[in-house]
Tab-separated table of C-alpha atoms and ligand atoms in Angstrom:
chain	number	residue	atom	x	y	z
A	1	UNK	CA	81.647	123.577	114.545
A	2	UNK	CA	82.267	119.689	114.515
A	3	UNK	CA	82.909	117.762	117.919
A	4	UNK	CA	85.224	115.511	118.747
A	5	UNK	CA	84.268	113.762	122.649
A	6	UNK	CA	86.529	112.189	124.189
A	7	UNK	CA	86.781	108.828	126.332
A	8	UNK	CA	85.577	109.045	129.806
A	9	UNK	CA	88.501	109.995	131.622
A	10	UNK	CA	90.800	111.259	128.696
A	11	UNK	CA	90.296	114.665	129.522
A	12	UNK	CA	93.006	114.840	132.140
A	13	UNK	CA	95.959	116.241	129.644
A	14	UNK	CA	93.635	118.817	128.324
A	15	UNK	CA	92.557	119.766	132.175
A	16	UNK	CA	96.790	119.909	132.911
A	17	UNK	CA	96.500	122.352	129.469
A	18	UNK	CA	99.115	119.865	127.291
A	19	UNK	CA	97.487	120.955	123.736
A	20	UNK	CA	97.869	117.446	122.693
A	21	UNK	CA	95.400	114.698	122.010
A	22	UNK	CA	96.154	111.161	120.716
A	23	UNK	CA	93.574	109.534	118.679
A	24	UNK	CA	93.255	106.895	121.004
A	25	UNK	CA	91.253	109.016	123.249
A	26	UNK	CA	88.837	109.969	120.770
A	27	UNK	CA	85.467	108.626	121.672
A	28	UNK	CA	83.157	109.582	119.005
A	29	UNK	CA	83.106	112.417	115.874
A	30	UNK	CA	79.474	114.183	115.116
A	31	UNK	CA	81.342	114.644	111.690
A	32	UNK	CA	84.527	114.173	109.747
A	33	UNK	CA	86.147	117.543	109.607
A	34	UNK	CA	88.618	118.728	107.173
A	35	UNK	CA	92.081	118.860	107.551
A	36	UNK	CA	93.024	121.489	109.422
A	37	UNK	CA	89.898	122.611	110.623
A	38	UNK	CA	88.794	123.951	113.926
A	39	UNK	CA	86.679	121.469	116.427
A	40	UNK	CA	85.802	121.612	119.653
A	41	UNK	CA	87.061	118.719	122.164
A	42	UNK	CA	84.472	117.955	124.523
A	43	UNK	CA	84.854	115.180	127.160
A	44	UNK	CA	82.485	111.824	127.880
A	45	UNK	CA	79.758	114.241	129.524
A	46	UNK	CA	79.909	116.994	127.205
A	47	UNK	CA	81.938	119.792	128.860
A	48	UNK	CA	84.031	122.352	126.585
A	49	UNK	CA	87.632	121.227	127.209
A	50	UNK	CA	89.188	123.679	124.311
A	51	UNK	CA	89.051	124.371	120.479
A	52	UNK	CA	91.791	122.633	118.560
A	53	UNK	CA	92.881	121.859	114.857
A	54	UNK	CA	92.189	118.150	113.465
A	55	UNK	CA	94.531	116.179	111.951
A	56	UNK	CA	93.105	113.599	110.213
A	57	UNK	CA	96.443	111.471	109.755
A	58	UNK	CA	98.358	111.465	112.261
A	59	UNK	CA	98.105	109.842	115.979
A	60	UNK	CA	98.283	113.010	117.702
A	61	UNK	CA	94.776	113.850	116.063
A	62	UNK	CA	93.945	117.673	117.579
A	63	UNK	CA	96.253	119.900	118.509
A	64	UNK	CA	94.052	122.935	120.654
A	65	UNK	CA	94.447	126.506	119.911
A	66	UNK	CA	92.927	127.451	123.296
A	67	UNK	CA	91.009	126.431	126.137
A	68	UNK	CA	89.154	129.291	126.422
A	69	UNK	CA	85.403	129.475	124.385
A	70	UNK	CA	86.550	131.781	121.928
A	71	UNK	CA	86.650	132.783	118.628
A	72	UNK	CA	89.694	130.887	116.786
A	73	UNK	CA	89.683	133.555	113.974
A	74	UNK	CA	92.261	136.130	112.161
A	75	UNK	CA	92.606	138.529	115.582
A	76	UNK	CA	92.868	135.318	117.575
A	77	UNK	CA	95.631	134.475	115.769
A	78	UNK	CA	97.038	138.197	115.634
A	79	UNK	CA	96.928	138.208	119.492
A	80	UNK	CA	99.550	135.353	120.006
A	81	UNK	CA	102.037	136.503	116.988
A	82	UNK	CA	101.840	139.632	119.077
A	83	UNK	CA	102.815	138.606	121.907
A	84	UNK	CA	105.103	135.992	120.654
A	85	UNK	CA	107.407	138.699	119.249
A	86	UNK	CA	106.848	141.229	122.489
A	87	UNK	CA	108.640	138.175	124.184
A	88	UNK	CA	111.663	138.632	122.225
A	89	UNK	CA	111.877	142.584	122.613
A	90	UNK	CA	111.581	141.608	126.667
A	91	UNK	CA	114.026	138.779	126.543
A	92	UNK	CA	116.567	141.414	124.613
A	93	UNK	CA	117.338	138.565	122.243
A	94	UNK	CA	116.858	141.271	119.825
A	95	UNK	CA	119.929	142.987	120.970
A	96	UNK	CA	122.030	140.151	121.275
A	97	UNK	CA	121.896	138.931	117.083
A	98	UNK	CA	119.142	140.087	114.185
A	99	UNK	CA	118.714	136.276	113.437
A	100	UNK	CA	116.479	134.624	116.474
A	101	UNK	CA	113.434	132.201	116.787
A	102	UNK	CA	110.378	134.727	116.692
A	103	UNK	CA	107.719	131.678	117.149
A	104	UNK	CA	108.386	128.621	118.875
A	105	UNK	CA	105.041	126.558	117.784
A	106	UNK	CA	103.151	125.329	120.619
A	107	UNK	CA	105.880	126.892	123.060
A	108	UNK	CA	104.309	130.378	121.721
A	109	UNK	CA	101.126	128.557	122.261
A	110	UNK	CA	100.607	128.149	118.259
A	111	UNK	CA	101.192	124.406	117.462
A	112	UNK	CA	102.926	123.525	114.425
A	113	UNK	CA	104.410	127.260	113.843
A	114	UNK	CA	108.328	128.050	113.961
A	115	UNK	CA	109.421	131.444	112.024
A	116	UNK	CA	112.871	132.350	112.370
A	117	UNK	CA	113.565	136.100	111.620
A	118	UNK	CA	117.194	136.782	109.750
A	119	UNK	CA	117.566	140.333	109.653
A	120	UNK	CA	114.875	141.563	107.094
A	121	UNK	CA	113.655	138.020	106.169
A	122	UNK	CA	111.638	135.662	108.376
A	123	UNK	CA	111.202	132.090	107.896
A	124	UNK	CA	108.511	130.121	108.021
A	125	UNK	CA	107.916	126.237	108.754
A	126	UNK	CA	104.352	124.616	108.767
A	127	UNK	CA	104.199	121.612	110.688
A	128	UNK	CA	100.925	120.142	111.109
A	129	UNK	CA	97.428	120.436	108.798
A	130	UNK	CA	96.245	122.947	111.542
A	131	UNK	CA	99.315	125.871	110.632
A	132	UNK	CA	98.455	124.741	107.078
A	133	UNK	CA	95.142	125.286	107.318
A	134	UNK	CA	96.224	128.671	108.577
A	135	UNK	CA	99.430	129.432	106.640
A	136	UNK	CA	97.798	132.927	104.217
A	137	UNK	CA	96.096	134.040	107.585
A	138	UNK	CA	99.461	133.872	109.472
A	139	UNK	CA	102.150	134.831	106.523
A	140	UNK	CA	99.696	138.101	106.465
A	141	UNK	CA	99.460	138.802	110.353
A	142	UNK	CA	103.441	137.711	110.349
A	143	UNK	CA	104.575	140.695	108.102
A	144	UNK	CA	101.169	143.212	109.640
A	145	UNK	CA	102.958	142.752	113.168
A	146	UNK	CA	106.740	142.870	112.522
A	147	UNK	CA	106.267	145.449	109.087
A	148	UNK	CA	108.782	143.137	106.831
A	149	UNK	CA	107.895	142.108	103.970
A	150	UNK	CA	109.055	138.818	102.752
A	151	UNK	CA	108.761	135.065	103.826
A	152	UNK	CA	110.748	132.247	102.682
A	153	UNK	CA	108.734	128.908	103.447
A	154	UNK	CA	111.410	126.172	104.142
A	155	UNK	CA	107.832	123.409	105.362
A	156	UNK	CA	110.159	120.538	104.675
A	157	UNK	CA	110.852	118.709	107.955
A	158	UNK	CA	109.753	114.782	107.723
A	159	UNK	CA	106.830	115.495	110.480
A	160	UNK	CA	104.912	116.952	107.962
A	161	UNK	CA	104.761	113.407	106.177
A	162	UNK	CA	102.803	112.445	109.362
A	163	UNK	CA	100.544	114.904	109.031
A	164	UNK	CA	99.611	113.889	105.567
A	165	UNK	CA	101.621	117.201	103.972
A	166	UNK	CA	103.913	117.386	101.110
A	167	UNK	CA	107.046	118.965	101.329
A	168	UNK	CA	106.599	123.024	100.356
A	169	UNK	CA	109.982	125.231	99.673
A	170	UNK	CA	109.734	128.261	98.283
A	171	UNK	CA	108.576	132.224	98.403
A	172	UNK	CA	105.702	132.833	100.467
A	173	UNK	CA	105.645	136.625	100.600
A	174	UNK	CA	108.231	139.506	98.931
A	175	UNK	CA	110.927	138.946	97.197
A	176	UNK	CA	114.700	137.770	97.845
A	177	UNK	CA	117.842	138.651	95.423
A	178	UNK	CA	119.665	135.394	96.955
A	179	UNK	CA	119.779	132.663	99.553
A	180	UNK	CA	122.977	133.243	101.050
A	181	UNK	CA	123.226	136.416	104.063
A	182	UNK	CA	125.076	137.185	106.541
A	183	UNK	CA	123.484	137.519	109.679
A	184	UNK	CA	125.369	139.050	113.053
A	185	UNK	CA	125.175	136.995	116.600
A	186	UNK	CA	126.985	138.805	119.902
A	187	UNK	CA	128.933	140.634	117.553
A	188	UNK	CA	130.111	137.838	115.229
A	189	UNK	CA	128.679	137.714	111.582
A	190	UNK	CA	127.806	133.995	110.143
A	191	UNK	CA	126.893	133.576	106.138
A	192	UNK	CA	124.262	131.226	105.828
A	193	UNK	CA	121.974	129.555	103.092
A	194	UNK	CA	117.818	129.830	103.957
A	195	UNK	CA	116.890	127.685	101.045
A	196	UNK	CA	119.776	124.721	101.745
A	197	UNK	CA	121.066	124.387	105.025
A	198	UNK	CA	119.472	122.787	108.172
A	199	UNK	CA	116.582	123.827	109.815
A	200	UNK	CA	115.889	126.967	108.497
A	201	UNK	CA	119.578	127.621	107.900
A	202	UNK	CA	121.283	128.603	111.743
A	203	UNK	CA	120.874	126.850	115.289
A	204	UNK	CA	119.617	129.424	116.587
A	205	UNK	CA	118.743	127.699	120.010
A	206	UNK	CA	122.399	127.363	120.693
A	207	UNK	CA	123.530	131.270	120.888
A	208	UNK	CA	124.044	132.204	124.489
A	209	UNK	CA	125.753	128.433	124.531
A	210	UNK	CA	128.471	129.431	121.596
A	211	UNK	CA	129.012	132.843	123.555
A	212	UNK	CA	129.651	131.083	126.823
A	213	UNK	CA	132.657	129.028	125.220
A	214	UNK	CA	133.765	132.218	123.314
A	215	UNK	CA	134.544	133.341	127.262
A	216	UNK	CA	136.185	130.101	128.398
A	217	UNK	CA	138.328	129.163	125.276
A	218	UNK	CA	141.224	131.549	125.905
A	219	UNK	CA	144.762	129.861	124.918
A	220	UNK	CA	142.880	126.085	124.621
A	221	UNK	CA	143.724	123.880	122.014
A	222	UNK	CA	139.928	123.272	121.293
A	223	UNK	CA	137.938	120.160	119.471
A	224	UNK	CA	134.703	120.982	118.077
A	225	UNK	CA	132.857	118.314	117.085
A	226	UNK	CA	129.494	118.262	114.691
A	227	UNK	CA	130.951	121.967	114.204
A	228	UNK	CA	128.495	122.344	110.985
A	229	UNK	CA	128.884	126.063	109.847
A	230	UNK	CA	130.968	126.553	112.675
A	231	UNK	CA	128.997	128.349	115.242
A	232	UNK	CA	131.269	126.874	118.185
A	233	UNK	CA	134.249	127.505	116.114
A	234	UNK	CA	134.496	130.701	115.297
A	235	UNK	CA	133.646	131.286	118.964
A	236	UNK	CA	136.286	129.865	120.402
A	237	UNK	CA	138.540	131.358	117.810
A	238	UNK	CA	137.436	135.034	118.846
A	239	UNK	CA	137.993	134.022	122.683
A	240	UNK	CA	141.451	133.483	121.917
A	241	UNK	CA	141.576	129.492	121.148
A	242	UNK	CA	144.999	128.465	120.743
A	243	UNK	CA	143.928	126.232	118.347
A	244	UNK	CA	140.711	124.535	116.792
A	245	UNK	CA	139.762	121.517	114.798
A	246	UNK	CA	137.011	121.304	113.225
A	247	UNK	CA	135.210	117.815	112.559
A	248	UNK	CA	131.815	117.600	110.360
A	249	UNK	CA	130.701	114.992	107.972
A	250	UNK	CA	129.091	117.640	105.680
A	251	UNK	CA	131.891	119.050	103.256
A	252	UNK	CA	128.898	122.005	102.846
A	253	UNK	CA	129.001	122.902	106.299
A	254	UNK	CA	132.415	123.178	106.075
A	255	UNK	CA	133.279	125.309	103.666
A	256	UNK	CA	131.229	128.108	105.708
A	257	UNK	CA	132.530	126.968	108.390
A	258	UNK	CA	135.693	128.395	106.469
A	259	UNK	CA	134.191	131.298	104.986
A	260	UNK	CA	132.703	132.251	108.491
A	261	UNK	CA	136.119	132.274	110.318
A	262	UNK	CA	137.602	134.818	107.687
A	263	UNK	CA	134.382	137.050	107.213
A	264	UNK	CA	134.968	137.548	110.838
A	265	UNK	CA	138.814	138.411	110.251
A	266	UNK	CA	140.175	135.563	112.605
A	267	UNK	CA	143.570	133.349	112.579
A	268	UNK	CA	142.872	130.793	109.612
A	269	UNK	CA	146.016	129.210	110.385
A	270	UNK	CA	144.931	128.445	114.484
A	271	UNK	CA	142.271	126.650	112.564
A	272	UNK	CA	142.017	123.143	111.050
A	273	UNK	CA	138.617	121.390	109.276
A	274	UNK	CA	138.184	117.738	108.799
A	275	UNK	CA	135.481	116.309	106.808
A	276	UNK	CA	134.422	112.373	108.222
A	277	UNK	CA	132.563	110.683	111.036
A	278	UNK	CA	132.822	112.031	114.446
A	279	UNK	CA	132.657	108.401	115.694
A	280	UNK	CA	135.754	107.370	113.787
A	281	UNK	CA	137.748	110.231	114.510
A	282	UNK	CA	137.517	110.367	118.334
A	283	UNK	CA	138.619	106.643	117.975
A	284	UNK	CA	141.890	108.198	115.420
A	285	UNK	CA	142.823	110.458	118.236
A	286	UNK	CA	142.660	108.093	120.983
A	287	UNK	CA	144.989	106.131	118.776
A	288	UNK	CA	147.421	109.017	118.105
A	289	UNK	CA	147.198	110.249	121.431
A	290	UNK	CA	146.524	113.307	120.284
A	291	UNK	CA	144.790	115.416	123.501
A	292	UNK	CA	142.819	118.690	123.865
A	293	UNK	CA	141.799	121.619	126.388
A	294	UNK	CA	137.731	121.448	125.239
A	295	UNK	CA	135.707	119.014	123.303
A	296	UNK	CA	132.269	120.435	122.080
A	297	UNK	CA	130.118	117.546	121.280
A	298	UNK	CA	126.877	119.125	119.244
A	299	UNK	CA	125.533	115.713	117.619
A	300	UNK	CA	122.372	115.757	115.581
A	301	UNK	CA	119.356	114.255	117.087
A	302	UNK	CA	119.796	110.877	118.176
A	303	UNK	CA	116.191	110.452	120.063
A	304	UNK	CA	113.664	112.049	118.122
A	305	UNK	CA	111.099	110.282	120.649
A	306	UNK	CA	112.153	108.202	123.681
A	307	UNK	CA	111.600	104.931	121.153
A	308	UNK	CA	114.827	105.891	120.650
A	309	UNK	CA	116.328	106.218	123.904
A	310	UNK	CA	118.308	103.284	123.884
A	311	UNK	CA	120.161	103.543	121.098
A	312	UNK	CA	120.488	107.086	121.271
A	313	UNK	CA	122.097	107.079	125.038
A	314	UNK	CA	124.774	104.481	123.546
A	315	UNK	CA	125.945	106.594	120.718
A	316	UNK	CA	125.989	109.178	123.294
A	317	UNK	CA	127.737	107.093	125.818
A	318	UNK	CA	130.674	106.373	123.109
A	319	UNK	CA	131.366	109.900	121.943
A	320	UNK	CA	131.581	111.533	125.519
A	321	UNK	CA	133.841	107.808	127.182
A	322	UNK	CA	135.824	109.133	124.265
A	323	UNK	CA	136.171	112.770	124.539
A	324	UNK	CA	136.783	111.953	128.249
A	325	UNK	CA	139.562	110.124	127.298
A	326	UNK	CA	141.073	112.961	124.956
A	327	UNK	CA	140.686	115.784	127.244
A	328	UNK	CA	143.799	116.971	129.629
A	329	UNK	CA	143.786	117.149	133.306
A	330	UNK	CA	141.602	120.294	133.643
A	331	UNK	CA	140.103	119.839	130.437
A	332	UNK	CA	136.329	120.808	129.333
A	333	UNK	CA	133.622	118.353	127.796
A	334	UNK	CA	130.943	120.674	126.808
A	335	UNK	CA	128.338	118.690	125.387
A	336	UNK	CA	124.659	118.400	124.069
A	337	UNK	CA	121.794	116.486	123.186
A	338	UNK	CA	119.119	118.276	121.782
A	339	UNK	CA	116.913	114.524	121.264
A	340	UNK	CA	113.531	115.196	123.076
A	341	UNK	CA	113.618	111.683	123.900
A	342	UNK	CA	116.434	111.859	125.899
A	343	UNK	CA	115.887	113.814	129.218
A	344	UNK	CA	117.902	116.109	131.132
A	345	UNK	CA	118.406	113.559	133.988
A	346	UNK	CA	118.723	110.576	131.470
A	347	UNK	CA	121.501	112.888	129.613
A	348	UNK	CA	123.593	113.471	132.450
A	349	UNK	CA	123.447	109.874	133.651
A	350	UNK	CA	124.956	109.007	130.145
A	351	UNK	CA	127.970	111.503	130.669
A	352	UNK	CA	128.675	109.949	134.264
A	353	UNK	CA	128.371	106.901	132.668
A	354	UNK	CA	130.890	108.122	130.145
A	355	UNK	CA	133.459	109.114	132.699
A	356	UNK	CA	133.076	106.219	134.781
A	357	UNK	CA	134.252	104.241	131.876
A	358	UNK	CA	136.759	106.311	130.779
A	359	UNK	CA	138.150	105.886	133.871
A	360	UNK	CA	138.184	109.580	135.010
A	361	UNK	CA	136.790	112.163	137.259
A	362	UNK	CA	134.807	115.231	136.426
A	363	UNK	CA	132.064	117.906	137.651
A	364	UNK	CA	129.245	119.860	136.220
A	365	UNK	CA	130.440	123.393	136.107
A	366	UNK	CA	127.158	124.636	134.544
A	367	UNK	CA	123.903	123.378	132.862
A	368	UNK	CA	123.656	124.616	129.525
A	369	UNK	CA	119.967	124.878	127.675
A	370	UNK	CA	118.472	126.477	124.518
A	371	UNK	CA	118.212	130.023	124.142
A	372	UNK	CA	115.780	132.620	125.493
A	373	UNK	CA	113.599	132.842	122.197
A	374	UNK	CA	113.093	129.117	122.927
A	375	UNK	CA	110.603	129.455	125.403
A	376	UNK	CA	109.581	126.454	127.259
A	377	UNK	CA	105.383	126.355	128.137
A	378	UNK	CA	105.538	124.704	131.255
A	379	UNK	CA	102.221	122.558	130.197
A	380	UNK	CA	104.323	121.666	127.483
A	381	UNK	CA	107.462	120.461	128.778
A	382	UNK	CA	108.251	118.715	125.084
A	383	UNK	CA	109.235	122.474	124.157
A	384	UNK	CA	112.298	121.682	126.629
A	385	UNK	CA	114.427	119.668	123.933
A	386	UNK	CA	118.618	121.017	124.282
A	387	UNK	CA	120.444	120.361	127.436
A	388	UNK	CA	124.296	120.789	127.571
A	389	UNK	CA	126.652	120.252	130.516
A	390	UNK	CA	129.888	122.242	131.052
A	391	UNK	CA	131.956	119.292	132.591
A	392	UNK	CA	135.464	120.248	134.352
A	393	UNK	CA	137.794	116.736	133.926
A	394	UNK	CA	140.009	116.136	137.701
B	401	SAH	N1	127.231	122.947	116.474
B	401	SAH	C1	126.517	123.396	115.301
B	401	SAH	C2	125.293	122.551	114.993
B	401	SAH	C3	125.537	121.076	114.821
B	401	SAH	S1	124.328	120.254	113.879
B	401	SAH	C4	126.169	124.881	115.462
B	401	SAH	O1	126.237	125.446	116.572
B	401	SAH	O2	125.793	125.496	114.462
B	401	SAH	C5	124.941	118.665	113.654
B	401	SAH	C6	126.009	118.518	112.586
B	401	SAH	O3	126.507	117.196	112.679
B	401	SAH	C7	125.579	118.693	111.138
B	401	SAH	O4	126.364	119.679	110.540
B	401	SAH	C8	125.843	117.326	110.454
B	401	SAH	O5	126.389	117.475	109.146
B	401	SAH	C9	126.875	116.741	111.373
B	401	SAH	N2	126.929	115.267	111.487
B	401	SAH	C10	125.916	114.378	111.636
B	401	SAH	N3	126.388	113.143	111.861
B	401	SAH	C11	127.749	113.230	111.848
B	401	SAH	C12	128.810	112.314	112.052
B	401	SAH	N4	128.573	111.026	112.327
B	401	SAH	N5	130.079	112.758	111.988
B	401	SAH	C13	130.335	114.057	111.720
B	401	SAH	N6	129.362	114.983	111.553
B	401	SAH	C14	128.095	114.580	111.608
């Protein structure tokens, strides 16, 4: 197996078990190995630190399977898609929708994984050369251990660019008579599109969040903002919302967002969409006056990488000073950011930013985070990515 040794002293991540390593730390290769392919990452004097895949394009160069000295082979592999999906029968995720995150990539300790399982069909993003390397092993082991029988591949996400991979869309395993199935969530059925919409089609990560304002939306004129299918809508409208707007730039989106809110037999006429820029129409209310009960701010990711911080944390700072603003005494801001490169800490100094300017007072009623089949590892605290606060306005 071909070596990678690192620079005196770069061992420490590896030691702390972050699966990571940058190619900066790289001291010396006995060979080039292949895309993909599994090496062994040994420090300045020659100790086994753990067996990773190489990635011969991008800056995070290995990305280790284990740090144990074992076999990286088909049962290795079988072992953590096993467990990974034990998780989610302990974690009773499974009797909470049929549509959850069944591996969360390194967070399931298998870097550059994610399959999402809707109902009968899971689906399957690659990442980095390593899962590629591995993709027939693991679509195999995928359907062995969970007995379905078809996977869609949806391996387009723009990481895969840095990892020297095309973009790959299509059947991997079985077949499918269409894109478009419902799938049911605490009781509530969404339509969705596997082969067009984001991610691999749902947010999954933001479940238990769109239950919790199902329970506090009860006769609230609500604002959901970045509503995209309309997850947090047709929440609030089964808690009892008074009313709910509906703001997404994505005309897509919003026709399921639509088709969601009948399928599931609730008041059209409480509800209202409007296709534009979130940014503009916060600024359009404030104008109106128009005010609201509960603002859900779900923005896209701002921060992929704290680079990004900066910017990010303004365009942050301007929708929440405004939903402050629009909210009524008593009001409630609940609002995310799942950027990774914005912390938890960093997120919630934004918001008290936010009121601050807006000139108005307001508490943390909760902490909101990603869902249970988004496991965190706690060696890999990048896994950590969606926080929400539940703010109550004075
Ligand atoms: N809350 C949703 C997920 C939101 S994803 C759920 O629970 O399912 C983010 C959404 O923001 C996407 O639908 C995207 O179309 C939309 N979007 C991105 N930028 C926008 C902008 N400036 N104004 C309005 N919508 C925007």
């Amino acid at each position: 197996m071909p070596a990678l040794i690192l620079k005196p002293g770069r061992e420490k991540s590896l030691l702390r078990r972050h699966p990571w390593i940058f190619s900066g730390a790289i001291q010396s290769m006995d060979e080039e190995p292949a895309s993909g392919a599994t090496v062994d990452l040994l420090s300045s004097d020659k100790h086994f630190l753990a067996r990773a895949a190489y990635s011969p394009t991008s800056q995070i160069r290995a990305r280790a399977w284990t740090f144990e000295d074992e076999v990286v082979d088909r049962e290795f592999f079988r072992r953590r898609i096993r467990s990974a999906v034990e998780l989610r029968r302990k974690s009773n995720v499974e009797g909470q929708s049929n549509a959850y995150r069944l591996i969360y990539a390194e967070s399931d300790y298998i870097p550059g994984l994610i399959v999402d399982r809707y109902n009968d069909v899971l689906v399957l993003q690659s990442l980095t050369a390593g899962a590629e390397y591995w993709k027939e092993t693991l679509a195999d082991l995928l359907l062995e251990e969970t007995g379905l029988t078809t996977i869609y591949e949806r391996s387009d996400a723009d990481v895969r660019g840095l990892e020297g991979l095309e973009p790959k869309i299509g059947l991997l395993r079985g077949t499918l008579s269409t894109f478009h199935f419902p799938i049911i969530e605490h009781n509530l059925q969404f339509n969705l599109n596997i082969a067009s919409g984001h991610k691999t089609g749902f947010y999954l990560d933001q479940r238990k969040n769109r239950l919790r304002v199902r329970e506090l939306a009860k006769d609230k004129d609500v604002l959901d903002c970045f509503c995209y299918t309309g997850g947090f809508t047709v929440n609030a409208l089964a808690g009892g919302a008074k009313s709910v707007i509906s703001v997404d730039s994505s005309s897509d989106a919003l026709d399921l967002c639509k088709e969601n809110i009948a399928r599931n037999k609730l008041p059209l006429d409480s509800h209202t969409s409007l296709e534009g820029d979130v940014f503009q129409l916060l600024r359009k209310f404030r104008d109106e006056r128009h005010s609201f009960d509960m603002i859900i701010l779900d923005p896209p990711k701002f921060a992929p990488t704290s680079a990004h911080a900066e910017k990010a944390a303004r365009a942050y700072k301007d929708i929440n000073l405004l939903a402050f603003k629009l909210l009524r005494p008593h009001g409630i801001l609940v609002t995310f950011s799942c950027s990774g490169g914005v912390d938890s800490a960093l997120f919630q100094k934004i918001v008290a930013g936010s009121a601050l300017d807006a000139g108005v007072e307001a508490q943390i009623v909760e902490y909101l985070s990603q869902d249970a089949d988004h496991p965190v590892s706690l060696h890999f605290p990048e896994g950590a990515y969606l926080k929400g606060l539940v703010c109550l306005k004075k």
